[in-house]
CSV table of C-alpha atoms in Angstrom, one decimal:
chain,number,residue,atom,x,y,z
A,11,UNK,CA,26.0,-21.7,-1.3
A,12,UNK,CA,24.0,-20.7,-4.4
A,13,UNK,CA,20.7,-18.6,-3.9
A,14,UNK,CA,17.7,-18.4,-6.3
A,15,UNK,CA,16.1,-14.4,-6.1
A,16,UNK,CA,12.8,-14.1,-7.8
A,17,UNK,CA,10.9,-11.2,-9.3
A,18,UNK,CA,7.5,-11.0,-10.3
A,19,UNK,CA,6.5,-8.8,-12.5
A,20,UNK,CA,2.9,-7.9,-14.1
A,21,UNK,CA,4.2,-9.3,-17.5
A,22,UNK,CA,7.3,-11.5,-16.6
A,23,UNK,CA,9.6,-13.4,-13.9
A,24,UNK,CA,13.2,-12.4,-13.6
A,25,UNK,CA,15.1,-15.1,-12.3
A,26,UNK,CA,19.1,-15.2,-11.1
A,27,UNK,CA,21.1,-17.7,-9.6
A,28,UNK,CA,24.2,-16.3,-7.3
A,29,UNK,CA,27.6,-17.5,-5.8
A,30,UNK,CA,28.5,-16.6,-2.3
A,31,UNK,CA,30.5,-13.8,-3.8
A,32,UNK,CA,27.5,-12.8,-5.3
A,33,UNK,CA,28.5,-13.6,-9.1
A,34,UNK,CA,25.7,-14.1,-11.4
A,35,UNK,CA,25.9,-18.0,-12.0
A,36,UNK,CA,22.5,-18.4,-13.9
A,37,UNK,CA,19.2,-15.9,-15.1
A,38,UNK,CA,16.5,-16.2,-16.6
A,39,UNK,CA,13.0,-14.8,-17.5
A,40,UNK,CA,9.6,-16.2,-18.0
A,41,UNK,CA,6.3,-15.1,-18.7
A,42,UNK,CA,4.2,-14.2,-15.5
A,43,UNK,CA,1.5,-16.3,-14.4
A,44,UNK,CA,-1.8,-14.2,-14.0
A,45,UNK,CA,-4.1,-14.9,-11.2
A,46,UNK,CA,-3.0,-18.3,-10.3
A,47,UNK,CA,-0.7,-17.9,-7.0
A,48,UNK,CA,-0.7,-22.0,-7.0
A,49,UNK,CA,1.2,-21.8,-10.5
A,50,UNK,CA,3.3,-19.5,-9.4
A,51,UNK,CA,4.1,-21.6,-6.7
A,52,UNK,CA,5.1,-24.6,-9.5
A,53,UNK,CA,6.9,-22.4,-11.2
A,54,UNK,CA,9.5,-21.4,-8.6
A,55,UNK,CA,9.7,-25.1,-7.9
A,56,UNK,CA,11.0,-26.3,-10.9
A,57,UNK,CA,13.3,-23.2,-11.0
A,58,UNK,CA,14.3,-24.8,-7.8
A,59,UNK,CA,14.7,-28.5,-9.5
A,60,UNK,CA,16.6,-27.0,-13.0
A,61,UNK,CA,18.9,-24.9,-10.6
A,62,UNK,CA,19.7,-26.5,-6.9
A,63,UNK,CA,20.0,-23.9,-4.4
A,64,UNK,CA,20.1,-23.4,-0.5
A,65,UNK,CA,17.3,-20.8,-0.5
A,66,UNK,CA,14.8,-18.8,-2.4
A,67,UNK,CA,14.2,-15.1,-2.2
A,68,UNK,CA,10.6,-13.9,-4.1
A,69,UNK,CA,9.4,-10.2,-4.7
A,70,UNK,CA,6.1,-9.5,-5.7
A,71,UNK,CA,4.2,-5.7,-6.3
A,72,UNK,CA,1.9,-4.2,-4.8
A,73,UNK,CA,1.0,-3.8,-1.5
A,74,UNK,CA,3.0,-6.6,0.5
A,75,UNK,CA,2.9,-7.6,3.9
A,76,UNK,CA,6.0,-8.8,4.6
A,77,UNK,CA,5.6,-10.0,8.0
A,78,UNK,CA,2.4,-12.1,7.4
A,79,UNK,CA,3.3,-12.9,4.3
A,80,UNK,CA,0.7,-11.8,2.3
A,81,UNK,CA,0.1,-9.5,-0.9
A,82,UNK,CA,-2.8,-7.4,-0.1
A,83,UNK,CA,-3.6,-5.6,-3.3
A,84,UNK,CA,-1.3,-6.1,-6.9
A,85,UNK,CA,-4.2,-5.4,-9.2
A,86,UNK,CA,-2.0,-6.2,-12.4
A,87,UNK,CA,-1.9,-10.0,-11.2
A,88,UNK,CA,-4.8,-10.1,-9.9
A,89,UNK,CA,-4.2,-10.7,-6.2
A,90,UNK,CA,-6.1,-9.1,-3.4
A,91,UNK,CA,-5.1,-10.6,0.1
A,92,UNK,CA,-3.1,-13.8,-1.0
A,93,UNK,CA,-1.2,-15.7,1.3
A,94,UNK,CA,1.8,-15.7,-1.7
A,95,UNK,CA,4.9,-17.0,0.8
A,96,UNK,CA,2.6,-19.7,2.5
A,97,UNK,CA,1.5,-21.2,-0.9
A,98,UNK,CA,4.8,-21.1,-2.0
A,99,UNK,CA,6.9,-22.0,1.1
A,100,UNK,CA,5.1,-25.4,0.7
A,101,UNK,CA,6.5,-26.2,-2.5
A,102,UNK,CA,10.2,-26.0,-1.3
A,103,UNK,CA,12.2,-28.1,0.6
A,104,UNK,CA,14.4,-24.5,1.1
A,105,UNK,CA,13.7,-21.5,2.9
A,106,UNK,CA,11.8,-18.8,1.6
A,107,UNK,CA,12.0,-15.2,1.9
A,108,UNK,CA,9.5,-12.4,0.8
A,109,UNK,CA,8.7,-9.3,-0.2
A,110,UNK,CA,7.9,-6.1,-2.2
A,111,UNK,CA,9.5,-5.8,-5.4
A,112,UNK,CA,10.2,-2.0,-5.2
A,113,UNK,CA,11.8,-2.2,-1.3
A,114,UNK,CA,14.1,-4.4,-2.5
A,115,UNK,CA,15.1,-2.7,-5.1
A,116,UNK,CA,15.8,-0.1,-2.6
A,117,UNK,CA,18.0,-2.6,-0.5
A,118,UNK,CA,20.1,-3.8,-3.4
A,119,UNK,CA,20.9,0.1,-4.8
A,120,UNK,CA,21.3,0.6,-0.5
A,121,UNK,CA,23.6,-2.3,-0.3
A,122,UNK,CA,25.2,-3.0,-3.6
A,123,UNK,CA,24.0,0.0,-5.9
A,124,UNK,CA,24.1,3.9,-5.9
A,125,UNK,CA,23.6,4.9,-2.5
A,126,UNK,CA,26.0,2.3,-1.2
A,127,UNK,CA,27.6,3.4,1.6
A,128,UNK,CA,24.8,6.2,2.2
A,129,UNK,CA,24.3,6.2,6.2
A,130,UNK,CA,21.1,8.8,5.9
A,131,UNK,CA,17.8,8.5,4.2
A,132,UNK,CA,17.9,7.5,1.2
A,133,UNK,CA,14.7,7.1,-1.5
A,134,UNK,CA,14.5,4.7,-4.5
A,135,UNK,CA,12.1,5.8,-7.4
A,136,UNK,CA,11.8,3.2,-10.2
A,137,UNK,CA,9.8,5.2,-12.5
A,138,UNK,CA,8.3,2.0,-15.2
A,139,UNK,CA,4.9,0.6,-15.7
A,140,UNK,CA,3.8,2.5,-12.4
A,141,UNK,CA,5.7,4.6,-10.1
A,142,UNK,CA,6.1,3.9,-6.5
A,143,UNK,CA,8.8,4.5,-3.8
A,144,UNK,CA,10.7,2.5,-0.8
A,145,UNK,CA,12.6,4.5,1.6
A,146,UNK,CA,16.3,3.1,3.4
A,147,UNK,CA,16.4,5.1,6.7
A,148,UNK,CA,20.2,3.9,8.7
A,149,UNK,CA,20.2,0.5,7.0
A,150,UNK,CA,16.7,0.0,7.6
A,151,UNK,CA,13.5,-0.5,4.6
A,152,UNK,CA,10.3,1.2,5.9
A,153,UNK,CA,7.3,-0.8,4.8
A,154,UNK,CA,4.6,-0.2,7.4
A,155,UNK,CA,2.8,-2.9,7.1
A,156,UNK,CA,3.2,-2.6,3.0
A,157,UNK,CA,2.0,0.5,2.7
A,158,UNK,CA,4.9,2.8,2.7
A,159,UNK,CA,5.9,4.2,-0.6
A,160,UNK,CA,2.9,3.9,-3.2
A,161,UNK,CA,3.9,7.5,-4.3
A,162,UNK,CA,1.9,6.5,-7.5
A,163,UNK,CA,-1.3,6.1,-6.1
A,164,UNK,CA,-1.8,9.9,-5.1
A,165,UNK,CA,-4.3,11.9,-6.5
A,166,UNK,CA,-3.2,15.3,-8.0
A,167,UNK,CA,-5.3,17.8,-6.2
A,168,UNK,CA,-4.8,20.8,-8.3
A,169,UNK,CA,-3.6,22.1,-11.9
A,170,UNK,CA,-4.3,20.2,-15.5
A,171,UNK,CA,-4.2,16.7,-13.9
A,172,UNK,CA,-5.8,17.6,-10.8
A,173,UNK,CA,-7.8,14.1,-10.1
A,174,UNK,CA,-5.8,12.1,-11.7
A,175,UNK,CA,-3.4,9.8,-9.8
A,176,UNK,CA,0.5,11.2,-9.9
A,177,UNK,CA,1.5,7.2,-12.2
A,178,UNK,CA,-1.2,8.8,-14.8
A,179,UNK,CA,1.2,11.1,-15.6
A,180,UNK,CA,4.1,10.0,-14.1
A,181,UNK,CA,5.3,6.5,-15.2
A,182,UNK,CA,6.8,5.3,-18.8
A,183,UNK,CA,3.7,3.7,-19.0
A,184,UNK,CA,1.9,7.4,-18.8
A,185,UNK,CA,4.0,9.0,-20.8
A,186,UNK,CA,4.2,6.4,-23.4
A,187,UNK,CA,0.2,6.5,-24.0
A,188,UNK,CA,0.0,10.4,-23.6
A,189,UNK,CA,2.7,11.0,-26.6
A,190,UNK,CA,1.0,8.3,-28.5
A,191,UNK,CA,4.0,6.2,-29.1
A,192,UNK,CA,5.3,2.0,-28.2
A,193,UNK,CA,7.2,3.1,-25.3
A,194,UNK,CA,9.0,5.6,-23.2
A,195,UNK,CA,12.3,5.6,-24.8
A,196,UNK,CA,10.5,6.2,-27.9
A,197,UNK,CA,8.7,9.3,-26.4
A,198,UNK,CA,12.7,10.4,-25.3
A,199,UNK,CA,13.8,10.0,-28.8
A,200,UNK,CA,11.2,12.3,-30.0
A,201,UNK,CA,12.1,15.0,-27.5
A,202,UNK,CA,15.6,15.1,-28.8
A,203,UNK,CA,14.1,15.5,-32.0
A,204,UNK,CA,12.1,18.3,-30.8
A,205,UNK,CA,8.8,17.2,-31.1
A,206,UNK,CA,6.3,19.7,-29.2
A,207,UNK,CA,3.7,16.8,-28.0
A,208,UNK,CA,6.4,14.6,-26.8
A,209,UNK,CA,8.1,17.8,-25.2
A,210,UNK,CA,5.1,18.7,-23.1
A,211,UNK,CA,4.6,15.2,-22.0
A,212,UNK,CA,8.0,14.7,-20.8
A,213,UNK,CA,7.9,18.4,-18.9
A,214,UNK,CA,4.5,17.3,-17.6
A,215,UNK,CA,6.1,13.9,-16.3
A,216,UNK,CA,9.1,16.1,-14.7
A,217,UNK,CA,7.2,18.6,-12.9
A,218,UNK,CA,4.6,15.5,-11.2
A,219,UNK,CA,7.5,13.6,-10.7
A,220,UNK,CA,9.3,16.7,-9.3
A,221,UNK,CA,6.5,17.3,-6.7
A,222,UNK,CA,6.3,14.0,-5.3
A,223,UNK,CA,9.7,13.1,-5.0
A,224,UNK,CA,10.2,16.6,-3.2
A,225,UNK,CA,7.4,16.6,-0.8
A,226,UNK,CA,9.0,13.0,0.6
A,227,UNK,CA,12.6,14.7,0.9
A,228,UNK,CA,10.6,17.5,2.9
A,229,UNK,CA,9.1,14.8,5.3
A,230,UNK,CA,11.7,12.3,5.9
A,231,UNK,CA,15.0,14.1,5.2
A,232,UNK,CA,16.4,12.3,1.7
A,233,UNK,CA,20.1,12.3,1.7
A,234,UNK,CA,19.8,10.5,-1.7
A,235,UNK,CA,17.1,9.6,-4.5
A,236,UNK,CA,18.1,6.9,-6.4
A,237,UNK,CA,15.8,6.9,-9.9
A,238,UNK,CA,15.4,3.6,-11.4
A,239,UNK,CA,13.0,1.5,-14.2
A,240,UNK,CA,12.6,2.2,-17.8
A,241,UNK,CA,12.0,6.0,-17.5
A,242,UNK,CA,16.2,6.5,-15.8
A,243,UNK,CA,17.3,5.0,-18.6
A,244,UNK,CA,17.0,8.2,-20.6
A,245,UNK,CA,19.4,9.3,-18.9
A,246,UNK,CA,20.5,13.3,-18.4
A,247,UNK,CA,17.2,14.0,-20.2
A,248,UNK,CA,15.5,12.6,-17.2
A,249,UNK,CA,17.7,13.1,-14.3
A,250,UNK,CA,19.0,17.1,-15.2
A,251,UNK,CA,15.5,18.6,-14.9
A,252,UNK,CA,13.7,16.0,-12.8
A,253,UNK,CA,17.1,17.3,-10.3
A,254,UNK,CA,16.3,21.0,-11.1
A,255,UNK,CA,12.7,20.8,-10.3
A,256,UNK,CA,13.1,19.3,-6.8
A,257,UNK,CA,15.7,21.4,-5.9
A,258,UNK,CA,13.5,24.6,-7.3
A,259,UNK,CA,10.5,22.9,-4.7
A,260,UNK,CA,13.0,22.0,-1.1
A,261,UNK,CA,14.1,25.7,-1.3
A,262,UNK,CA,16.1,26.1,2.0
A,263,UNK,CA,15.8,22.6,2.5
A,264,UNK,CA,19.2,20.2,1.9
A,265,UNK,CA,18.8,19.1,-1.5
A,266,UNK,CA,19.6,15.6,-1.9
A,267,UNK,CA,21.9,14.0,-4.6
A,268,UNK,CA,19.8,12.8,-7.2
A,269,UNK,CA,21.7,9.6,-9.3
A,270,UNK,CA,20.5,6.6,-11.8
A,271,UNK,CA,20.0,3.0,-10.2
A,272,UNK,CA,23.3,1.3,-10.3
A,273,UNK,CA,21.2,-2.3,-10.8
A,274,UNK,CA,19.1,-0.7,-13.9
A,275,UNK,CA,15.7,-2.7,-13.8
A,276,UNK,CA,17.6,-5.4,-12.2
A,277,UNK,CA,17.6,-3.7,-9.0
A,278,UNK,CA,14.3,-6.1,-7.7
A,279,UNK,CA,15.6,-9.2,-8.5
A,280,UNK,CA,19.3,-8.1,-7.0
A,281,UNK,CA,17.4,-7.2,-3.8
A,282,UNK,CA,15.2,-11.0,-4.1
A,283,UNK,CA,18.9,-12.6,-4.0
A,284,UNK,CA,19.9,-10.6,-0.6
A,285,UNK,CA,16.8,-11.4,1.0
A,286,UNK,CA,17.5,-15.3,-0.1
A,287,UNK,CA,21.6,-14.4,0.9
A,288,UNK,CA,19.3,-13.4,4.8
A,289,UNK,CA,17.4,-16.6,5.3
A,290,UNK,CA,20.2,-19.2,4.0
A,291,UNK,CA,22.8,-18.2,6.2
């Protein structure tokens, strides 16, 4: 009983077939179509036609209603309010299941990842493009109504970046521009190297990051943070500080264990398959 899971993103579409077991049978990636829900829609039907399959599981950002189906705001397709399952539901002679990209990446790592086996809260943090946050609470993803998580869109109310919104400074994508350079990774090579400018961007990026992730600990009791996207795969350079800053800000507070996505930038289009795995059985 094969499944097809589905992840949009604002520059491509990540694709996997999987087994029963859940072995990795086919994947793919394509670029994303912009603006056009309808050819979306075609697209996951001739995924559908190259690669049989006894459901469909599709993730999209943004702000998602899951229950009506909708995407209500994901400004980097171009979407505001768009009936996404409806449009593509009627291109499939499958079922369909769908959702937010970053709360599913939060069920895969809950399910299959880093905080498997985690019966608390647990947080999931994929730091790329943006920055944004889904929270597990005993088994279950938050979304309130698709708003839950958008830890990005915050606006910094004090200090050098006070107005700016915490993914300004936050994201790879932030600290990419702000040192000047192709990509995060690039900026993590340089502070390796020692270079002051990419230093105080990756501190800068640490401490925001930092603030956020332990003001959510504070309110809904984190037993775990997972950190995911581009940004975790720097690796200790990331995670050491990023762990000594939120522990320096919870104080008395349990600190949670702060670990690397198991899934890598995977974990979405793990969680699409799971949601397909829900609606086929």
């Amino acid at each position: 009983m094969p499944v097809l899971g589905i992840d949009v993103g604002g520059t491509s579409v990540k694709a996997r077939v999987t087994g029963e077991d859940g072995a990795v049978l086919a994947q793919w990636r394509e670029p994303t179509p912009h603006g056009d829900v309808a050819a979306l829609a075609a697209m996951v039907r001739r995924f559908t036609e190259r690669h049989p399959v006894d459901a469909v599981g599709l993730v999209v950002p943004g702000v998602v209603d899951e229950r009506n189906g909708r995407c209500l705001l994901a400004v980097n397709l171009g979407w505001h309010d768009v009936p996404v399952r409806d449009v593509v539901a009627a291109e499939l002679a499958v079922p369909l299941a769908f959702g937010q990209d970053v709360r599913a990446g939060a069920l895969a790592e809950f399910r299959t990842g880093a905080a498997a086996g985690d019966g608390g809260t647990v947080l999931f943090v994929p730091v790329g493009t943006g920055l944004a946050g889904a929270l597990v609470v005993r088994g279950e993803v938050l979304d309130s109504g698709g708003w839950a998580g958008e830890l990005g869109q915050v606006l910094l109310a004090e200090g050098p970046h006070a107005g700016a919104r915490v993914e300004e400074i936050a994201s790879a994508a932030a600290v990419a521009r702000r040192a000047g350079a192709p990509d995060a990774l690039t900026v993590a090579s340089l502070v390796r190297q020692g270079d002051p400018k990419a230093r105080a961007v990756w501190e800068d990026c640490v401490r925001v990051l930092a603030e956020s992730i332990a003001w959510t600990v504070a309110v809904a009791g984190c037993s775990t943070v997972v950190v995911g996207g581009g940004l975790a795969e720097a690796g200790p350079l990331l995670l050491d500080p990023l762990a000594r800053e939120v522990a320096a800000r919870t104080g008395v507070l349990r600190t949670p264990a702060l670990v690397r996505a198991a899934h890598g930038d995977a974990a979405a289009v793990v969680g699409a398959t799971l949601l397909a795995r829900e609606v086929a059985a």
